[in-house]
Short mmCIF file of C-alpha atoms in Angstrom, two decimals:
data_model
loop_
_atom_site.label_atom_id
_atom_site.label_comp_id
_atom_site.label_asym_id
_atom_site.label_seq_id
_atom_site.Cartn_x
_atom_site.Cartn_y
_atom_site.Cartn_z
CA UNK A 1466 16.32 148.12 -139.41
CA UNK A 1467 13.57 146.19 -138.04
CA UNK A 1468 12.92 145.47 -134.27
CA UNK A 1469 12.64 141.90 -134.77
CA UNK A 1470 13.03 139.37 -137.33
CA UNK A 1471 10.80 135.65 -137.63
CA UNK A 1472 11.93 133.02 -139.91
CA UNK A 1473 9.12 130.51 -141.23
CA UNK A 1474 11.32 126.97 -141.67
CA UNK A 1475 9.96 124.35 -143.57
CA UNK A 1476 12.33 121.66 -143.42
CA UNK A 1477 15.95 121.13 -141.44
CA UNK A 1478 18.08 121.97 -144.28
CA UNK A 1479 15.93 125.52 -143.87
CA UNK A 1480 16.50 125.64 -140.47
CA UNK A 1481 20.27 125.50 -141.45
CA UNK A 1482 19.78 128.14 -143.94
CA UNK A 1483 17.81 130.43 -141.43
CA UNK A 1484 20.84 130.36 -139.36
CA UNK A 1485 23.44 131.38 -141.50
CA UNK A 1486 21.56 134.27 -142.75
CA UNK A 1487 20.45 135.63 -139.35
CA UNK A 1488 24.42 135.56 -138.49
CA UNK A 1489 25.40 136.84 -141.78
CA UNK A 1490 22.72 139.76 -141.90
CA UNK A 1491 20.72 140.32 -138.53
CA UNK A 1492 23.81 139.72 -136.29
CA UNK A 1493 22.28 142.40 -133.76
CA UNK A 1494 18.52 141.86 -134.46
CA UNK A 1495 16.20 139.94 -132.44
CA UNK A 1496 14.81 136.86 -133.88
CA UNK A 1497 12.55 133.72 -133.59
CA UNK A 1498 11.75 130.76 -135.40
CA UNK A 1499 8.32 129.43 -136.28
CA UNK A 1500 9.40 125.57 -137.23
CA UNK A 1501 6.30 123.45 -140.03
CA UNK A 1502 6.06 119.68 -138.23
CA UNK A 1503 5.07 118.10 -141.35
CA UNK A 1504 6.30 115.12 -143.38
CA UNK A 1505 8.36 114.14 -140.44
CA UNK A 1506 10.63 117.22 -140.22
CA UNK A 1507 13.35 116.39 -137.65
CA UNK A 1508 15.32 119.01 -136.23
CA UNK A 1509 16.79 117.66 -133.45
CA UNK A 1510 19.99 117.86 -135.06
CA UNK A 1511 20.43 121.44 -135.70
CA UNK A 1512 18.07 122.74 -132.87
CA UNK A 1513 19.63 121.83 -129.53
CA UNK A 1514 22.78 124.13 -130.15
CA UNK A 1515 20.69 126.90 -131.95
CA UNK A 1516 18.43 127.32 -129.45
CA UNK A 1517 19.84 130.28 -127.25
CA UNK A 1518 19.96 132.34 -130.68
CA UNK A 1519 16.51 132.75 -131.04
CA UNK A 1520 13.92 134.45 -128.19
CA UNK A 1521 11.09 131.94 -129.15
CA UNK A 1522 10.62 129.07 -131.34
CA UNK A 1523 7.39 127.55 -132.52
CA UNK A 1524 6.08 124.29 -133.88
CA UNK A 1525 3.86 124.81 -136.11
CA UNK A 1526 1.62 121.49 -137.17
CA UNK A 1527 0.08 121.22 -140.47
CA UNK A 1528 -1.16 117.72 -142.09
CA UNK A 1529 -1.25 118.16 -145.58
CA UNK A 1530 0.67 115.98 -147.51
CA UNK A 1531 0.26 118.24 -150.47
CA UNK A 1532 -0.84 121.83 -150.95
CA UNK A 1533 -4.40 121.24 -153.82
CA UNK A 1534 -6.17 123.85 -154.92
CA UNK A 1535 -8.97 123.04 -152.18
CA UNK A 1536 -6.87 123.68 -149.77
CA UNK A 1537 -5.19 126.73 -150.98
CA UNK A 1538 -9.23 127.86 -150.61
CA UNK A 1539 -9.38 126.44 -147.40
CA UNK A 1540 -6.35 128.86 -146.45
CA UNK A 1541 -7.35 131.80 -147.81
CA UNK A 1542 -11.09 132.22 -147.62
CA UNK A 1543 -11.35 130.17 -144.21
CA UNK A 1544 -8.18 131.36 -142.71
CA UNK A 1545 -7.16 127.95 -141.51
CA UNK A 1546 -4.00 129.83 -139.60
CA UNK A 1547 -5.41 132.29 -138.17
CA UNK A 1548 -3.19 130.97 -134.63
CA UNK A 1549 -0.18 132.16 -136.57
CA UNK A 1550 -0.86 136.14 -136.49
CA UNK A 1551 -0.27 136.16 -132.89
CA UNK A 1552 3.48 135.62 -133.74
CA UNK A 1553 3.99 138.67 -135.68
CA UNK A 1554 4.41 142.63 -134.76
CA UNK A 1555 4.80 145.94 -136.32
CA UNK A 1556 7.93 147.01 -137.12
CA UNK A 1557 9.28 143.36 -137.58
CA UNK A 1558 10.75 141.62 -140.70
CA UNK A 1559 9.88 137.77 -141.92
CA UNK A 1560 11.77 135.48 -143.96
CA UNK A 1561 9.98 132.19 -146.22
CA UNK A 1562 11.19 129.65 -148.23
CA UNK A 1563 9.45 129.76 -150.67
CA UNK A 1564 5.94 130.97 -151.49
CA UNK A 1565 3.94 128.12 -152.25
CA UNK A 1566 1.87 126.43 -149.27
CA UNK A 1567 -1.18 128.35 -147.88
CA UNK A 1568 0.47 128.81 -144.85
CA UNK A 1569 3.25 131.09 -146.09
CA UNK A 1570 1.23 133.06 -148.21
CA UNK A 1571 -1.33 133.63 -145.17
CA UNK A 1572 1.83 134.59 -143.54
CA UNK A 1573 2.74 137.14 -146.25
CA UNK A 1574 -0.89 138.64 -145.69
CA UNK A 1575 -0.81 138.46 -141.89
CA UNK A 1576 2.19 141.18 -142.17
CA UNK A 1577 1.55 142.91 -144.91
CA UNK A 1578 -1.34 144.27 -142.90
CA UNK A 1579 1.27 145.18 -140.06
CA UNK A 1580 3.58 146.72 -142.51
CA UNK A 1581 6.56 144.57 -142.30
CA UNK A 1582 9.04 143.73 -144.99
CA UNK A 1583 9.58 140.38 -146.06
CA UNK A 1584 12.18 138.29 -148.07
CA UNK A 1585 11.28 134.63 -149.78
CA UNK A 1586 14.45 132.64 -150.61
CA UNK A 1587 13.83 129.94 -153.19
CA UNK A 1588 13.35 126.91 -151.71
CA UNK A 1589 13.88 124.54 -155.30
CA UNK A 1590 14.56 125.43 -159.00
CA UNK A 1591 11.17 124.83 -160.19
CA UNK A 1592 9.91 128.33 -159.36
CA UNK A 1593 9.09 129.33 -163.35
CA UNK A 1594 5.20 128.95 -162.15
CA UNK A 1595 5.51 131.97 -159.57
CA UNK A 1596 7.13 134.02 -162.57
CA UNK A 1597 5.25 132.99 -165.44
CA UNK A 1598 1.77 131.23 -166.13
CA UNK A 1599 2.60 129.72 -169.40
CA UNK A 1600 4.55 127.49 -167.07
CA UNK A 1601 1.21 126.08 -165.18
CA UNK A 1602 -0.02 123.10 -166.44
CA UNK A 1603 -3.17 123.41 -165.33
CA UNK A 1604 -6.40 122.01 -166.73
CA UNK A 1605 -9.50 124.66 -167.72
CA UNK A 1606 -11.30 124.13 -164.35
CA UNK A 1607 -8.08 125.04 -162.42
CA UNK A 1608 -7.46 127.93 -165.33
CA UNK A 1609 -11.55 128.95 -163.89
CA UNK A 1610 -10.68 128.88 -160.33
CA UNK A 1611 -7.79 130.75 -160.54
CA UNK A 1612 -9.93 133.21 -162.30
CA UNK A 1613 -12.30 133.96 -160.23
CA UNK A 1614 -10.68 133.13 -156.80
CA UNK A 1615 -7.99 134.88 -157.72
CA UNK A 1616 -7.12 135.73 -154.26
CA UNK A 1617 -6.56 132.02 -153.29
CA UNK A 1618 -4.75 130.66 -156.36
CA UNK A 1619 -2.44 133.18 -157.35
CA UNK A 1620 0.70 133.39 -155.69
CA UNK A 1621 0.95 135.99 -153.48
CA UNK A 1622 3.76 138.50 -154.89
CA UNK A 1623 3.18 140.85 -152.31
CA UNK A 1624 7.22 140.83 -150.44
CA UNK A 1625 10.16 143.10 -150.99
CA UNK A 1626 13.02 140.46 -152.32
CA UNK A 1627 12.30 137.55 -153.68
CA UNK A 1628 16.33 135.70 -153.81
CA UNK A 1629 16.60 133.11 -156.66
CA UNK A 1630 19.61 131.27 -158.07
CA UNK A 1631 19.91 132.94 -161.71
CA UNK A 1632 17.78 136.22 -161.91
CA UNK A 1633 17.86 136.65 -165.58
CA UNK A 1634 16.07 133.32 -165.63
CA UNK A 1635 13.19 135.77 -165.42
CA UNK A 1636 14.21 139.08 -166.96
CA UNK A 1637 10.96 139.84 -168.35
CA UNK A 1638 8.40 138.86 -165.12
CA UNK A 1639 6.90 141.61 -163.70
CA UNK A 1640 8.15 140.94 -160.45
CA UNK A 1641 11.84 141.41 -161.99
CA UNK A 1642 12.46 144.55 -160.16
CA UNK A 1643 11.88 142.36 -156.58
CA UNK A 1644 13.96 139.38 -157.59
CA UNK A 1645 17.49 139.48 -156.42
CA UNK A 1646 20.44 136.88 -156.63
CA UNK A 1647 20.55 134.18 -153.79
CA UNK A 1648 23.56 134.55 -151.87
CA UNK A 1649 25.95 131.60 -151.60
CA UNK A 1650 24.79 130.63 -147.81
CA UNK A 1651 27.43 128.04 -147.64
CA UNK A 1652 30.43 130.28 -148.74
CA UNK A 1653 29.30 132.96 -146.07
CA UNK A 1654 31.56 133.01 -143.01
CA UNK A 1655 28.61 132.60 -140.75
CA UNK A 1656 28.38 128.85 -142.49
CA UNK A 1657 31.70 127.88 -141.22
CA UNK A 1658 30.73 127.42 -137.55
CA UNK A 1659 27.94 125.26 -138.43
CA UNK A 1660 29.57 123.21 -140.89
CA UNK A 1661 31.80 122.93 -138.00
CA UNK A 1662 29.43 121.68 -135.51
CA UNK A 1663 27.23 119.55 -137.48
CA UNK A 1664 30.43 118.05 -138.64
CA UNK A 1665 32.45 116.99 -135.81
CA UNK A 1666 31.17 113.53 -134.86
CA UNK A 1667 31.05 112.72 -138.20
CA UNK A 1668 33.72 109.93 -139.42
CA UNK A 1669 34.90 111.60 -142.75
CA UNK A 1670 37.98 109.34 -143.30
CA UNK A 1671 38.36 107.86 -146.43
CA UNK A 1672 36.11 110.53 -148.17
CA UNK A 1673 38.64 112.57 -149.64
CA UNK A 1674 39.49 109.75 -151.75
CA UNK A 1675 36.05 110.60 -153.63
CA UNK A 1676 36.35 113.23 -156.61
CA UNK A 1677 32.73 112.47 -157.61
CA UNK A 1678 29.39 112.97 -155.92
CA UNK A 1679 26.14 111.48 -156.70
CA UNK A 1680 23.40 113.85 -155.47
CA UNK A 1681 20.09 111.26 -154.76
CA UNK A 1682 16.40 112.02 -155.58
CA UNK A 1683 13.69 109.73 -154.58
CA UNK A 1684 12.29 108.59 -158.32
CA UNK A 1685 11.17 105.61 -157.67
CA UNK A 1686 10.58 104.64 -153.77
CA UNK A 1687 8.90 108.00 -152.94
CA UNK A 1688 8.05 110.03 -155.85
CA UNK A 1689 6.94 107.14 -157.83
CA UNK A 1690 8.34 108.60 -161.10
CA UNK A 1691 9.81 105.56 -162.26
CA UNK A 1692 10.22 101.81 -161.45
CA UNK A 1693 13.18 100.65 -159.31
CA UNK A 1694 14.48 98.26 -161.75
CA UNK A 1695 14.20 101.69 -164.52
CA UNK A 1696 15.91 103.72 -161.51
CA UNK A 1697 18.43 101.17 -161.20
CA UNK A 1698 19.56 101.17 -165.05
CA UNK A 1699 19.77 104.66 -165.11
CA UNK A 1700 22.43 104.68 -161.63
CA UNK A 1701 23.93 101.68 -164.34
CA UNK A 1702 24.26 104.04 -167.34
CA UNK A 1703 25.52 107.27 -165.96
CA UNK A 1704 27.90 106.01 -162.98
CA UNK A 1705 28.62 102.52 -163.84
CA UNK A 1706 31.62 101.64 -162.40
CA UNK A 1707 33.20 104.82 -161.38
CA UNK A 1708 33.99 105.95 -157.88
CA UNK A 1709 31.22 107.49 -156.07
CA UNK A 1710 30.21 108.76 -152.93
CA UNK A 1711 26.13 109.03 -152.83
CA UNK A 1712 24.34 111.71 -150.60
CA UNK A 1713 21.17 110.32 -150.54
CA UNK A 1714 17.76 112.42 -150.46
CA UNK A 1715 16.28 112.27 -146.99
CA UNK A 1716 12.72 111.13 -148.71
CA UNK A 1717 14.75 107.63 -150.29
CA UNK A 1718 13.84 105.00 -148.71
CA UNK A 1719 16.88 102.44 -148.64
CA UNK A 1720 15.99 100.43 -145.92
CA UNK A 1721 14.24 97.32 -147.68
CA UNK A 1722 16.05 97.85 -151.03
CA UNK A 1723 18.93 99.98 -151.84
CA UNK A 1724 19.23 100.65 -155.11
CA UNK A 1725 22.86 101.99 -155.24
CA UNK A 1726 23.85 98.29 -154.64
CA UNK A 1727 24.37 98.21 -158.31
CA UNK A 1728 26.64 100.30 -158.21
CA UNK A 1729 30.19 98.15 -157.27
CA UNK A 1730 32.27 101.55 -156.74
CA UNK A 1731 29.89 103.51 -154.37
CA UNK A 1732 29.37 104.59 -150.50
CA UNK A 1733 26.81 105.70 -149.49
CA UNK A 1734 26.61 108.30 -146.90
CA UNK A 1735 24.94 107.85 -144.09
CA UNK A 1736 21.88 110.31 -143.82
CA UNK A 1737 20.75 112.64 -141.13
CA UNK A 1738 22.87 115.64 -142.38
CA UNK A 1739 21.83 118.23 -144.78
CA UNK A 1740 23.82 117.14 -147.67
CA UNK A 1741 24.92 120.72 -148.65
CA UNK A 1742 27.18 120.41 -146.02
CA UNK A 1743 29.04 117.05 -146.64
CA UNK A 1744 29.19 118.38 -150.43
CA UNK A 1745 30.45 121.93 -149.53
CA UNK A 1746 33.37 120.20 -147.02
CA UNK A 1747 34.68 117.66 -149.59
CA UNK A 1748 34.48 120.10 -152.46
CA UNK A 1749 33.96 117.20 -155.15
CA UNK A 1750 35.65 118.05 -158.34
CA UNK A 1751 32.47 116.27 -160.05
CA UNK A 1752 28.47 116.26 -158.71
CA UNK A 1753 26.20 114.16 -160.69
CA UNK A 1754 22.06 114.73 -160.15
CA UNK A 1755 19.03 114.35 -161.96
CA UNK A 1756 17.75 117.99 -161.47
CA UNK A 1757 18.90 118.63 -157.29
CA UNK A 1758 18.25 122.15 -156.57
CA UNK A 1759 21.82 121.34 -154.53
CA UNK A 1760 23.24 120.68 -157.60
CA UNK A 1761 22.54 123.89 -158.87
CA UNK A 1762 23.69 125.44 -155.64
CA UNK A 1763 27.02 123.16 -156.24
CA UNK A 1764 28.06 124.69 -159.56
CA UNK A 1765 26.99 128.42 -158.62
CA UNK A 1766 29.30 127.88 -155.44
CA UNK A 1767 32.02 126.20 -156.99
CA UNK A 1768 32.98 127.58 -160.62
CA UNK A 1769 36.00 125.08 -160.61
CA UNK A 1770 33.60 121.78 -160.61
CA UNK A 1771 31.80 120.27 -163.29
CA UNK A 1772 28.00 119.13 -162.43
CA UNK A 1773 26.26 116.26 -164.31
CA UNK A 1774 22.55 116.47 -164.60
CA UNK A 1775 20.83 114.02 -166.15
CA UNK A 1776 16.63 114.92 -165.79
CA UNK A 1777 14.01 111.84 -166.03
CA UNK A 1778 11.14 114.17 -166.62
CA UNK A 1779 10.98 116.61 -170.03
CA UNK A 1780 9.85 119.84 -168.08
CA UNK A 1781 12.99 119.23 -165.71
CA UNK A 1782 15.21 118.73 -169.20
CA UNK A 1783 13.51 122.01 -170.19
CA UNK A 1784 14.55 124.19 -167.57
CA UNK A 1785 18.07 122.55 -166.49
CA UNK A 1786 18.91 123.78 -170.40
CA UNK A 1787 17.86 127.22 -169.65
CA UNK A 1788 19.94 127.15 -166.06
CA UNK A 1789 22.68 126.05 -168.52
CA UNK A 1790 22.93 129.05 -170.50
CA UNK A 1791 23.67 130.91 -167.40
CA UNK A 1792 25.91 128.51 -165.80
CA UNK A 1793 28.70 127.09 -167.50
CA UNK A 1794 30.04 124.58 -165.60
CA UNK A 1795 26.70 122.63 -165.90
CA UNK A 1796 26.00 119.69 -168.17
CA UNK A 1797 22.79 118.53 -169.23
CA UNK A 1798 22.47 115.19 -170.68
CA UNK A 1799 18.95 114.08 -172.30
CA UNK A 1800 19.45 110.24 -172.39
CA UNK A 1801 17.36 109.20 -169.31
CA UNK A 1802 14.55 111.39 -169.88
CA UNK A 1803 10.90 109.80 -169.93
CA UNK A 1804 9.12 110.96 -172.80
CA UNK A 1805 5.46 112.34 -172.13
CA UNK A 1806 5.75 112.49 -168.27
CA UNK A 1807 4.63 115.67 -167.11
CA UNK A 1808 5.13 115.83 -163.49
CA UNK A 1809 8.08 118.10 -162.38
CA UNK A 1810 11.02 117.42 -159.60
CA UNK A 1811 10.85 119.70 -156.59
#
């Protein structure tokens, strides 16, 4: 077992993750908490009662808006982070979400040079890029720089476990001996006193009466994927008039213009809980998404429920149909996808 154990969170529904899996398996192991302030991160919900289980927490500021390939150089050959190494010993044990940023893969370095073990949990479904290359849609100066500056622009494979939702997704990676099924973090018994906490000044009455979620996803007031008048048929044709509770994604913006006002069956929930948990409480017999990593985690968690996923983009389409061979209470519908937009869902 290691001495100590540091989790690198990148996001509060991470933070909530990190949690139930140092309960569930470092219950007598030390750990800390090195916490990314970017995008507007805001803990403050999770933190102030999680506190005394950790010996030392961290901010951690980056400004990036976006991880490019200049400054996955910057990270690598300038070693941007270099304050970061100061957090790590021998003997110790780190866990990412995911693999992607500069920052965790100077991290994976940093203790690989220490020796210590490390585990990356998949932070989204769109991970076919870390697996496979045919899967990168890069252009040939981004094919040259990942040639020869290899050691910036190839994701760094270099940990013990690497947890993703359906393994034999990737069967024939090389990494395949690493990869290992994710867990169901919100079935574990350690996720039952935060549900709990987070939970218990929130007014749930009425919500039972829901059988049907709509997970949200930011196309058009964030992401920029589609128009809101485009986003706002699609709500039309695959809720319409149904019941609905939304979860909204913490990027939507809903403020100036909601767009589930089209909707004349729907509440909305409001935000400023990770959504896993409201879902995971009410146990909907029905989810609808566009391609929500949570929706994935929905079905895997409950077999009994049927999840509707209806992808704007074609390289979302493309893998959603390949999660559904391995998941058969999934259902992917093609009739709101974009043709010829190339940009993928995270």
């Amino acid at each position: 077992m290691p001495d100590h154990v540091t989790f690198f969170v990148n996001g509060p529904a991470r933070l909530l993750k990190a949690c139930i899996i140092s309960d569930a398996f470092f219950p007598d192991t030390p750990t800390s908490l090195i916490l990314l302030d970017q995008f507007g991160y805001d803990y403050n919900r999770l933190l102030p009662h999680v506190r005394q289980k950790f010996e030392r927490i961290t901010f951690f500021r980056a400004n990036e808006r976006s991880y490019t390939h200049f400054g996955q150089f910057l990270g690598t050959y300038i070693r941007r982070y270099q304050k970061l190494q100061s957090q790590f010993a021998p003997n110790g044990h780190v866990v990412l979400f995911g693999l992607r940023s500069p920052i965790q893969k100077f991290i994976i370095r940093c203790n690989r040079k220490l020796g210590n073990s490390i585990d990356i949990y998949a932070e989204s479904i769109m991970i076919d890029r870390y697996f496979d290359g045919r899967f990168r849609r890069d252009n040939p100066v981004k094919r040259y720089l990942r040639r020869w500056l290899a050691g910036a622009f190839d994701y760094q494979h270099d940990y013990d476990r690497f947890f993703v939702h359906v393994p034999e997704l990737y069967a024939d990676a090389p990494q395949f001996a690493r990869i290992r099924k994710m867990p169901s973090l919100f079935r574990l018994a350690s996720a039952q006193k935060y549900l709990d906490l987070l939970l218990r000044d929130v007014d749930l009455e009425g919500l039972d009466k829901f059988d049907t979620v709509l997970i949200g996803q930011p196309l058009s007031n964030f992401d920029g994927f589609v128009s809101p008048q485009a986003e706002e048929g699609i709500l039309r044709r695959i809720v319409g008039d149904r019941r609905v509770l939304v979860l909204p994604h913490p990027n939507e913006q809903l403020d100036q213009h909601n767009k589930y006002a089209v909707l004349p069956q729907a509440r909305v929930m409001a935000r400023g809980l990770p959504n896993d948990l409201i879902c995971q409480r009410l146990s909907p017999r029905t989810t609808i998404t566009y391609a929500s990593t949570m929706g994935i985690e929905y079905a895997l968690s409950n077999p009994g429920s049927e999840n509707l996923f209806y992808p704007v983009l074609p390289p979302s389409l493309d893998l959603l149909k390949r999660y559904q061979e391995h998941v058969p209470n999934m259902v992917v519908n093609d009739n709101c996808v974009i043709p010829g937009a190339g940009a993928q869902l995270s």
